[in-house]
Amino acid sequence: MGNPQTIWFNHQKNSVETIDQRHLPFLNLIYEIGTLEEARFAITEMVVRGAPLIGVTAAYGMYLAASNFSGNDFQAEMQRAAEWLKSSRPTAVNLAFAVDEALSVISEQHTILQNTHHLLEYAESLKQREIEFSKQIGMYGLELIKVISEKKNREPVQILTHCNAGRLACVELGTATAPIYLAHEAGIPVHVWVDETRPRNQGARLTAWELGEAGIPHTVIPDNTGGHLMQHQMVDLVIVGSDRTTMNGDVANKIGTYLKALAAADNGVPFYVALPSTTIDWTINDGITEIPIEQRNASEVSMMEGKLGDEIYEFRILPEKSQVANYGFDVTPARLVTGLITERGICNANREGILSLFPEKGKK
Ligand code: MRU
C-alpha cells in the first residue's frame, strides 16, 4: 500500500493533497486543494467524503482561506468562510465541529500571519487526533472480534459493513474498518460482507478497493442481501460508521443503515457503530427530528459509472421521465444499536453510556 494517509499538507506548494475518491477504483488520482473554494468543492463534489475526512478537509480549508486572505476585515472574512464551508454538506457534524474549532483558534490579539499559522497547526492537530481516534477505536473493536473468533474456533469472523467507513473516510485505518484492519494484522481470520451502497456505491467502489489493497477477504453484496445472510447465520457482527450521533445514541449514517439495523435486531446479530467523539453532536437528542438529512442530485440515482475495457463510461439506468429521490442518510434509533465503539471504549447507545465515557460533556 502507498501512503496510508488520505490527506496531507504539501509545504512547498502551500496546498493540501488528497486522494480523489470520485475516480476510485478505476483511477487512483491525487487532487490538490489550494484555496477555500477548492476545499469546499472537494467536499460538495465528494472528492473527499466520510465524516472525519470532511472535518479535516474543512479545517485545512479554513487555513487556506486565511493564507490567501487579501482584504481588509480578516475576522469577517473568516466568519464568512466558516459559514460557507459549513453549508457544503449538512449531515456530518464533523464539518461544523472542525470549522467552529478552527474559528476558536483565531484571536484578535494576533496578527493575520500568526492566526494563519495557528490555523495550519489546528488542521494538522485535528488530522493527528483523527488518526489516534481511529487507532483507539480499532483496539476496542478488536476485542469484540477476538471474542467471536475464539467462539468460532478461528473460523473467519463474518462482518457486514455499509458504505465506506474505512481509511478513505478518515485519515488512516477508518472507523468501522479499524477493528477489521487490526484483526487482520493480528492474524485473526475475518471476512467482510461489503454492502455496495447505492446510489454512489461507496461500498462497492471504495470499501472493496481499500480492503483489497490491504489483502482482507471480502465479498461485495447488493444492498438488499444483508437480511438474507443474517437469517442464515452468515453474519457474526455488523459494524458501521456514523455521520452524526446524538446524545441519546441515535445514529445518522449512509442511507440503508437503518434497514441493516432492523435486520440485525430481528436476527440477534450484534450491530455496532464505530465513531470518534468528533462525530457526536453534544447539542441534540432525537436523531430523527433533529439531524438534517442531505438530499443529493438525482443524477446519482439515474446514472451509473462503469468500466468497459479501458474506458470509463457513465450511462443512464432509468426511464427519462421517472422522478428520483436521493436521501443521503438515514437515522438508526439507539434501541437498535448494540454499542458505540469510540476512542475511549465501548458504551451503550444512550445518554448514560455516552456520558460514562465523556463525563466532561455532562457538566453545564
Ligand atoms: O456520503 P458519504 O460517502 O460522505 O457518507 C459516508 C458515510 O456515511 C460513512 O459511513 C460515515 O461518514 C462514517 S465515516 C468513518
GROMACS .gro file of C-alpha atoms and ligand atoms in nm:
model
  379
    1MET     CA    1   0.000   0.000   0.000
    2GLY     CA    2   0.135   0.352  -0.080
    3ASN     CA    3   0.081   0.646   0.154
    4PRO     CA    4  -0.161   0.507   0.412
    5GLN     CA    5  -0.294   0.857   0.474
    6THR     CA    6  -0.576   1.002   0.270
    7ILE     CA    7  -0.480   1.367   0.310
    8TRP     CA    8  -0.152   1.551   0.362
    9PHE     CA    9  -0.017   1.904   0.352
   10ASN     CA   10   0.238   1.995   0.087
   11HIS     CA   11   0.455   2.269   0.243
   12GLN     CA   12   0.634   2.353  -0.084
   13LYS     CA   13   0.311   2.419  -0.268
   14ASN     CA   14   0.120   2.551   0.035
   15SER     CA   15  -0.164   2.321  -0.059
   16VAL     CA   16  -0.340   2.010   0.061
   17GLU     CA   17  -0.331   1.688  -0.136
   18THR     CA   18  -0.585   1.411  -0.113
   19ILE     CA   19  -0.697   1.100  -0.298
   20ASP     CA   20  -0.967   1.193  -0.549
   21GLN     CA   21  -1.236   0.948  -0.439
   22ARG     CA   22  -1.458   1.026  -0.736
   23HIS     CA   23  -1.244   0.806  -0.959
   24LEU     CA   24  -1.171   0.502  -0.742
   25PRO     CA   25  -1.146   0.212  -0.802
   26PHE     CA   26  -1.076   0.277  -1.169
   27LEU     CA   27  -0.817   0.555  -1.128
   28ASN     CA   28  -0.608   0.649  -0.824
   29LEU     CA   29  -0.555   1.022  -0.873
   30ILE     CA   30  -0.436   1.294  -0.638
   31TYR     CA   31  -0.646   1.609  -0.604
   32GLU     CA   32  -0.479   1.933  -0.498
   33ILE     CA   33  -0.663   2.183  -0.278
   34GLY     CA   34  -0.500   2.528  -0.276
   35THR     CA   35  -0.792   2.756  -0.188
   36LEU     CA   36  -1.103   2.775   0.028
   37GLU     CA   37  -1.311   2.737  -0.288
   38GLU     CA   38  -1.130   2.419  -0.383
   39ALA     CA   39  -1.176   2.281  -0.031
   40ARG     CA   40  -1.549   2.343  -0.050
   41PHE     CA   41  -1.568   2.196  -0.399
   42ALA     CA   42  -1.381   1.885  -0.278
   43ILE     CA   43  -1.638   1.837  -0.001
   44THR     CA   44  -1.955   1.906  -0.204
   45GLU     CA   45  -1.844   1.702  -0.505
   46MET     CA   46  -1.720   1.418  -0.282
   47VAL     CA   47  -1.358   1.427  -0.390
   48VAL     CA   48  -1.330   1.370  -0.016
   49ARG     CA   49  -1.613   1.218   0.184
   50GLY     CA   50  -1.672   1.037   0.512
   51ALA     CA   51  -1.735   1.235   0.827
   52PRO     CA   52  -1.382   1.255   0.977
   53LEU     CA   53  -1.214   1.334   0.644
   54ILE     CA   54  -1.472   1.603   0.567
   55GLY     CA   55  -1.385   1.762   0.904
   56VAL     CA   56  -1.010   1.755   0.842
   57THR     CA   57  -1.052   1.893   0.489
   58ALA     CA   58  -1.268   2.176   0.623
   59ALA     CA   59  -1.001   2.259   0.883
   60TYR     CA   60  -0.742   2.288   0.605
   61GLY     CA   61  -0.997   2.493   0.409
   62MET     CA   62  -1.009   2.744   0.695
   63TYR     CA   63  -0.629   2.764   0.689
   64LEU     CA   64  -0.630   2.819   0.312
   65ALA     CA   65  -0.891   3.095   0.347
   66ALA     CA   66  -0.659   3.272   0.590
   67SER     CA   67  -0.346   3.202   0.390
   68ASN     CA   68  -0.498   3.353   0.073
   69PHE     CA   69  -0.666   3.647   0.252
   70SER     CA   70  -0.602   3.983   0.092
   71GLY     CA   71  -0.896   4.201   0.206
   72ASN     CA   72  -0.949   4.445   0.492
   73ASP     CA   73  -1.152   4.259   0.752
   74PHE     CA   74  -0.986   3.927   0.839
   75GLN     CA   75  -1.231   3.833   1.114
   76ALA     CA   76  -1.536   3.894   0.894
   77GLU     CA   77  -1.382   3.703   0.605
   78MET     CA   78  -1.308   3.403   0.827
   79GLN     CA   79  -1.665   3.405   0.959
   80ARG     CA   80  -1.791   3.408   0.602
   81ALA     CA   81  -1.556   3.123   0.507
   82ALA     CA   82  -1.678   2.924   0.808
   83GLU     CA   83  -2.046   2.961   0.719
   84TRP     CA   84  -1.981   2.881   0.355
   85LEU     CA   85  -1.786   2.568   0.438
   86LYS     CA   86  -2.047   2.455   0.689
   87SER     CA   87  -2.319   2.475   0.424
   88SER     CA   88  -2.136   2.234   0.194
   89ARG     CA   89  -2.273   1.909   0.344
   90PRO     CA   90  -2.530   1.922   0.623
   91THR     CA   91  -2.536   1.580   0.791
   92ALA     CA   92  -2.181   1.501   0.906
   93VAL     CA   93  -2.133   1.705   1.222
   94ASN     CA   94  -1.753   1.675   1.198
   95LEU     CA   95  -1.769   1.955   0.943
   96ALA     CA   96  -1.929   2.211   1.174
   97PHE     CA   97  -1.718   2.089   1.463
   98ALA     CA   98  -1.391   2.138   1.273
   99VAL     CA   99  -1.490   2.476   1.135
  100ASP     CA  100  -1.601   2.604   1.478
  101GLU     CA  101  -1.284   2.477   1.642
  102ALA     CA  102  -1.080   2.647   1.368
  103LEU     CA  103  -1.266   2.974   1.431
  104SER     CA  104  -1.190   2.945   1.801
  105VAL     CA  105  -0.812   2.948   1.743
  106ILE     CA  106  -0.837   3.287   1.571
  107SER     CA  107  -0.764   3.574   1.807
  108GLU     CA  108  -0.793   3.950   1.760
  109GLN     CA  109  -0.477   3.976   1.971
  110HIS     CA  110  -0.275   3.805   1.698
  111THR     CA  111  -0.159   3.923   1.357
  112ILE     CA  112  -0.308   3.769   1.045
  113LEU     CA  113   0.017   3.582   0.993
  114GLN     CA  114   0.007   3.438   1.344
  115ASN     CA  115  -0.360   3.342   1.307
  116THR     CA  116  -0.286   3.176   0.976
  117HIS     CA  117  -0.005   2.980   1.134
  118HIS     CA  118  -0.234   2.872   1.420
  119LEU     CA  119  -0.498   2.756   1.171
  120LEU     CA  120  -0.248   2.530   0.998
  121GLU     CA  121  -0.137   2.394   1.334
  122TYR     CA  122  -0.501   2.330   1.418
  123ALA     CA  123  -0.570   2.144   1.091
  124GLU     CA  124  -0.260   1.929   1.140
  125SER     CA  125  -0.356   1.856   1.501
  126LEU     CA  126  -0.712   1.759   1.406
  127LYS     CA  127  -0.571   1.524   1.145
  128GLN     CA  128  -0.343   1.371   1.408
  129ARG     CA  129  -0.633   1.343   1.652
  130GLU     CA  130  -0.842   1.153   1.396
  131ILE     CA  131  -0.550   0.915   1.336
  132GLU     CA  132  -0.524   0.846   1.710
  133PHE     CA  133  -0.901   0.808   1.746
  134SER     CA  134  -0.910   0.552   1.465
  135LYS     CA  135  -0.632   0.352   1.634
  136GLN     CA  136  -0.816   0.352   1.966
  137ILE     CA  137  -1.146   0.256   1.804
  138GLY     CA  138  -0.959  -0.024   1.629
  139MET     CA  139  -0.818  -0.155   1.957
  140TYR     CA  140  -1.153  -0.157   2.135
  141GLY     CA  141  -1.335  -0.310   1.838
  142LEU     CA  142  -1.066  -0.574   1.802
  143GLU     CA  143  -1.165  -0.716   2.140
  144LEU     CA  144  -1.517  -0.785   2.007
  145ILE     CA  145  -1.377  -0.966   1.705
  146LYS     CA  146  -1.137  -1.169   1.921
  147VAL     CA  147  -1.420  -1.299   2.139
  148ILE     CA  148  -1.623  -1.410   1.835
  149SER     CA  149  -1.316  -1.563   1.673
  150GLU     CA  150  -1.245  -1.774   1.982
  151LYS     CA  151  -1.608  -1.891   1.997
  152LYS     CA  152  -1.587  -1.992   1.632
  153ASN     CA  153  -1.263  -2.183   1.677
  154ARG     CA  154  -1.091  -1.937   1.447
  155GLU     CA  155  -1.332  -1.985   1.159
  156PRO     CA  156  -1.340  -1.646   0.979
  157VAL     CA  157  -1.541  -1.385   1.167
  158GLN     CA  158  -1.812  -1.265   0.927
  159ILE     CA  159  -1.853  -0.888   0.947
  160LEU     CA  160  -2.103  -0.684   0.748
  161THR     CA  161  -2.041  -0.316   0.682
  162HIS     CA  162  -2.230  -0.046   0.495
  163CYS     CA  163  -2.093   0.242   0.287
  164ASN     CA  164  -1.729   0.332   0.343
  165ALA     CA  165  -1.627   0.400   0.699
  166GLY     CA  166  -1.277   0.296   0.607
  167ARG     CA  167  -0.946   0.475   0.586
  168LEU     CA  168  -1.078   0.662   0.283
  169ALA     CA  169  -1.344   0.819   0.506
  170CYS     CA  170  -1.087   0.914   0.769
  171VAL     CA  171  -0.713   0.969   0.761
  172GLU     CA  172  -0.583   0.624   0.848
  173LEU     CA  173  -0.746   0.289   0.940
  174GLY     CA  174  -1.105   0.420   0.934
  175THR     CA  175  -1.368   0.374   1.200
  176ALA     CA  176  -1.580   0.067   1.117
  177THR     CA  177  -1.282  -0.088   0.939
  178ALA     CA  178  -1.022  -0.010   1.208
  179PRO     CA  179  -1.102  -0.324   1.415
  180ILE     CA  180  -1.103  -0.525   1.092
  181TYR     CA  181  -0.758  -0.399   0.988
  182LEU     CA  182  -0.618  -0.471   1.335
  183ALA     CA  183  -0.775  -0.819   1.343
  184HIS     CA  184  -0.625  -0.896   1.003
  185GLU     CA  185  -0.285  -0.767   1.120
  186ALA     CA  186  -0.313  -0.986   1.432
  187GLY     CA  187  -0.374  -1.293   1.216
  188ILE     CA  188  -0.740  -1.333   1.316
  189PRO     CA  189  -0.932  -1.464   1.015
  190VAL     CA  190  -1.202  -1.219   0.906
  191HIS     CA  191  -1.428  -1.192   0.606
  192VAL     CA  192  -1.619  -0.874   0.524
  193TRP     CA  193  -1.958  -0.854   0.355
  194VAL     CA  194  -1.943  -0.519   0.177
  195ASP     CA  195  -2.281  -0.359   0.101
  196GLU     CA  196  -2.249  -0.196  -0.240
  197THR     CA  197  -2.428   0.115  -0.100
  198ARG     CA  198  -2.635   0.263  -0.377
  199PRO     CA  199  -2.658   0.520  -0.516
  200ARG     CA  200  -2.291   0.624  -0.509
  201ASN     CA  201  -2.165   0.273  -0.439
  202GLN     CA  202  -1.913   0.374  -0.172
  203GLY     CA  203  -1.908   0.011  -0.056
  204ALA     CA  204  -1.850  -0.143  -0.398
  205ARG     CA  205  -1.614   0.127  -0.517
  206LEU     CA  206  -1.425   0.236  -0.205
  207THR     CA  207  -1.453  -0.021   0.076
  208ALA     CA  208  -1.392  -0.308  -0.164
  209TRP     CA  209  -1.092  -0.120  -0.307
  210GLU     CA  210  -0.929  -0.044   0.024
  211LEU     CA  211  -0.990  -0.391   0.170
  212GLY     CA  212  -0.848  -0.538  -0.149
  213GLU     CA  213  -0.537  -0.318  -0.119
  214ALA     CA  214  -0.491  -0.448   0.235
  215GLY     CA  215  -0.545  -0.812   0.133
  216ILE     CA  216  -0.854  -0.854   0.351
  217PRO     CA  217  -1.101  -1.118   0.228
  218HIS     CA  218  -1.431  -0.956   0.133
  219THR     CA  219  -1.737  -1.005  -0.082
  220VAL     CA  220  -1.944  -0.723  -0.232
  221ILE     CA  221  -2.318  -0.776  -0.197
  222PRO     CA  222  -2.617  -0.585  -0.332
  223ASP     CA  223  -2.769  -0.371  -0.058
  224ASN     CA  224  -3.071  -0.598  -0.022
  225THR     CA  225  -2.871  -0.910   0.065
  226GLY     CA  226  -2.784  -0.847   0.432
  227GLY     CA  227  -3.116  -0.968   0.576
  228HIS     CA  228  -3.092  -1.298   0.392
  229LEU     CA  229  -2.735  -1.353   0.511
  230MET     CA  230  -2.834  -1.279   0.869
  231GLN     CA  231  -3.125  -1.525   0.856
  232HIS     CA  232  -2.876  -1.794   0.757
  233GLN     CA  233  -2.621  -1.716   1.033
  234MET     CA  234  -2.376  -1.584   0.777
  235VAL     CA  235  -2.309  -1.259   0.965
  236ASP     CA  236  -2.149  -1.259   1.312
  237LEU     CA  237  -2.131  -0.885   1.357
  238VAL     CA  238  -2.230  -0.562   1.183
  239ILE     CA  239  -2.001  -0.261   1.218
  240VAL     CA  240  -2.089   0.068   1.051
  241GLY     CA  241  -1.967   0.426   1.086
  242SER     CA  242  -2.164   0.739   1.166
  243ASP     CA  243  -2.201   1.091   1.034
  244ARG     CA  244  -2.371   1.226   1.343
  245THR     CA  245  -2.463   1.055   1.669
  246THR     CA  246  -2.693   1.222   1.918
  247MET     CA  247  -2.666   1.231   2.296
  248ASN     CA  248  -2.942   0.967   2.307
  249GLY     CA  249  -2.734   0.735   2.090
  250ASP     CA  250  -2.933   0.774   1.765
  251VAL     CA  251  -2.703   0.731   1.469
  252ALA     CA  252  -2.717   0.900   1.129
  253ASN     CA  253  -2.522   0.710   0.869
  254LYS     CA  254  -2.541   0.637   0.498
  255ILE     CA  255  -2.890   0.566   0.367
  256GLY     CA  256  -2.979   0.200   0.419
  257THR     CA  257  -2.800   0.163   0.753
  258TYR     CA  258  -3.135   0.161   0.937
  259LEU     CA  259  -3.261  -0.137   0.735
  260LYS     CA  260  -2.946  -0.331   0.824
  261ALA     CA  261  -3.001  -0.249   1.191
  262LEU     CA  262  -3.360  -0.376   1.172
  263ALA     CA  263  -3.248  -0.700   1.011
  264ALA     CA  264  -2.970  -0.738   1.269
  265ALA     CA  265  -3.215  -0.687   1.558
  266ASP     CA  266  -3.459  -0.939   1.409
  267ASN     CA  267  -3.183  -1.198   1.381
  268GLY     CA  268  -2.996  -1.133   1.704
  269VAL     CA  269  -2.685  -1.012   1.522
  270PRO     CA  270  -2.482  -0.754   1.720
  271PHE     CA  271  -2.496  -0.414   1.550
  272TYR     CA  272  -2.209  -0.182   1.648
  273VAL     CA  273  -2.141   0.174   1.539
  274ALA     CA  274  -1.777   0.289   1.537
  275LEU     CA  275  -1.727   0.661   1.573
  276PRO     CA  276  -1.481   0.916   1.705
  277SER     CA  277  -1.617   1.171   1.951
  278THR     CA  278  -1.584   1.433   1.675
  279THR     CA  279  -1.896   1.268   1.529
  280ILE     CA  280  -2.108   1.315   1.841
  281ASP     CA  281  -2.342   1.612   1.833
  282TRP     CA  282  -2.349   1.707   2.201
  283THR     CA  283  -2.635   1.952   2.143
  284ILE     CA  284  -2.912   1.723   2.022
  285ASN     CA  285  -3.104   1.418   2.141
  286ASP     CA  286  -3.353   1.295   1.884
  287GLY     CA  287  -3.183   1.189   1.564
  288ILE     CA  288  -3.498   1.151   1.357
  289THR     CA  289  -3.630   1.502   1.417
  290GLU     CA  290  -3.306   1.690   1.478
  291ILE     CA  291  -3.046   1.562   1.230
  292PRO     CA  292  -3.061   1.735   0.891
  293ILE     CA  293  -3.059   1.475   0.614
  294GLU     CA  294  -2.876   1.573   0.300
  295GLN     CA  295  -3.057   1.528  -0.030
  296ARG     CA  296  -2.827   1.497  -0.327
  297ASN     CA  297  -2.853   1.529  -0.701
  298ALA     CA  298  -3.093   1.297  -0.886
  299SER     CA  299  -2.816   1.205  -1.129
  300GLU     CA  300  -2.652   0.992  -0.857
  301VAL     CA  301  -2.957   0.762  -0.882
  302SER     CA  302  -3.035   0.788  -1.250
  303MET     CA  303  -2.679   0.748  -1.377
  304MET     CA  304  -2.415   0.480  -1.319
  305GLU     CA  305  -2.046   0.479  -1.397
  306GLY     CA  306  -1.858   0.172  -1.503
  307LYS     CA  307  -1.560   0.046  -1.696
  308LEU     CA  308  -1.572  -0.128  -2.030
  309GLY     CA  309  -1.229  -0.239  -2.147
  310ASP     CA  310  -1.002   0.054  -2.073
  311GLU     CA  311  -1.274   0.318  -2.099
  312ILE     CA  312  -1.488   0.460  -1.819
  313TYR     CA  313  -1.847   0.534  -1.916
  314GLU     CA  314  -2.141   0.699  -1.748
  315PHE     CA  315  -2.481   0.572  -1.851
  316ARG     CA  316  -2.845   0.623  -1.761
  317ILE     CA  317  -3.034   0.338  -1.592
  318LEU     CA  318  -3.383   0.488  -1.551
  319PRO     CA  319  -3.660   0.590  -1.787
  320GLU     CA  320  -3.608   0.952  -1.893
  321LYS     CA  321  -3.927   1.075  -1.725
  322SER     CA  322  -3.910   0.895  -1.388
  323GLN     CA  323  -3.870   1.109  -1.081
  324VAL     CA  324  -3.591   1.039  -0.836
  325ALA     CA  325  -3.546   1.084  -0.460
  326ASN     CA  326  -3.192   1.079  -0.324
  327TYR     CA  327  -3.171   1.097   0.056
  328GLY     CA  328  -2.808   1.061   0.154
  329PHE     CA  329  -2.851   0.935   0.510
  330ASP     CA  330  -3.095   0.775   0.750
  331VAL     CA  331  -3.118   0.755   1.126
  332THR     CA  332  -3.088   0.430   1.317
  333PRO     CA  333  -3.264   0.467   1.652
  334ALA     CA  334  -3.046   0.394   1.954
  335ARG     CA  335  -3.264   0.095   2.055
  336LEU     CA  336  -3.129  -0.094   1.752
  337VAL     CA  337  -2.763  -0.022   1.832
  338THR     CA  338  -2.580  -0.284   2.042
  339GLY     CA  339  -2.300  -0.045   2.131
  340LEU     CA  340  -2.093   0.254   2.026
  341ILE     CA  341  -1.721   0.191   1.971
  342THR     CA  342  -1.543   0.517   2.048
  343GLU     CA  343  -1.183   0.619   2.111
  344ARG     CA  344  -1.248   0.592   2.486
  345GLY     CA  345  -1.410   0.250   2.482
  346ILE     CA  346  -1.740   0.081   2.401
  347CYS     CA  347  -2.060   0.210   2.557
  348ASN     CA  348  -2.434   0.166   2.541
  349ALA     CA  349  -2.604   0.380   2.281
  350ASN     CA  350  -2.773   0.612   2.526
  351ARG     CA  351  -2.703   0.928   2.724
  352GLU     CA  352  -2.571   0.741   3.029
  353GLY     CA  353  -2.342   0.528   2.817
  354ILE     CA  354  -2.200   0.823   2.626
  355LEU     CA  355  -2.152   1.031   2.942
  356SER     CA  356  -1.981   0.738   3.116
  357LEU     CA  357  -1.702   0.774   2.859
  358PHE     CA  358  -1.721   1.152   2.816
  359PRO     CA  359  -1.822   1.278   3.163
  360GLU     CA  360  -1.694   1.628   3.088
  361LYS     CA  361  -1.979   1.669   2.837
  362GLY     CA  362  -2.239   1.625   3.108
  363LYS     CA  363  -2.118   1.926   3.303
  364LYS     CA  364  -2.301   2.251   3.242
  365MRU     O1  365  -2.185   1.045   0.177
  365MRU     P1  366  -2.059   0.992   0.239
  365MRU     O2  367  -1.984   0.898   0.150
  365MRU     O3  368  -1.972   1.103   0.294
  365MRU     O4  369  -2.111   0.908   0.363
  365MRU     C1  370  -2.018   0.843   0.443
  365MRU     C2  371  -2.079   0.760   0.549
  365MRU     O5  372  -2.198   0.752   0.564
  365MRU     C3  373  -1.984   0.694   0.643
  365MRU     O6  374  -2.036   0.572   0.686
  365MRU     C4  375  -1.965   0.786   0.764
  365MRU     O7  376  -1.921   0.912   0.723
  365MRU     C5  377  -1.871   0.730   0.862
  365MRU     S1  378  -1.705   0.758   0.809
  365MRU     C6  379  -1.595   0.699   0.916
   0.00000   0.00000   0.00000
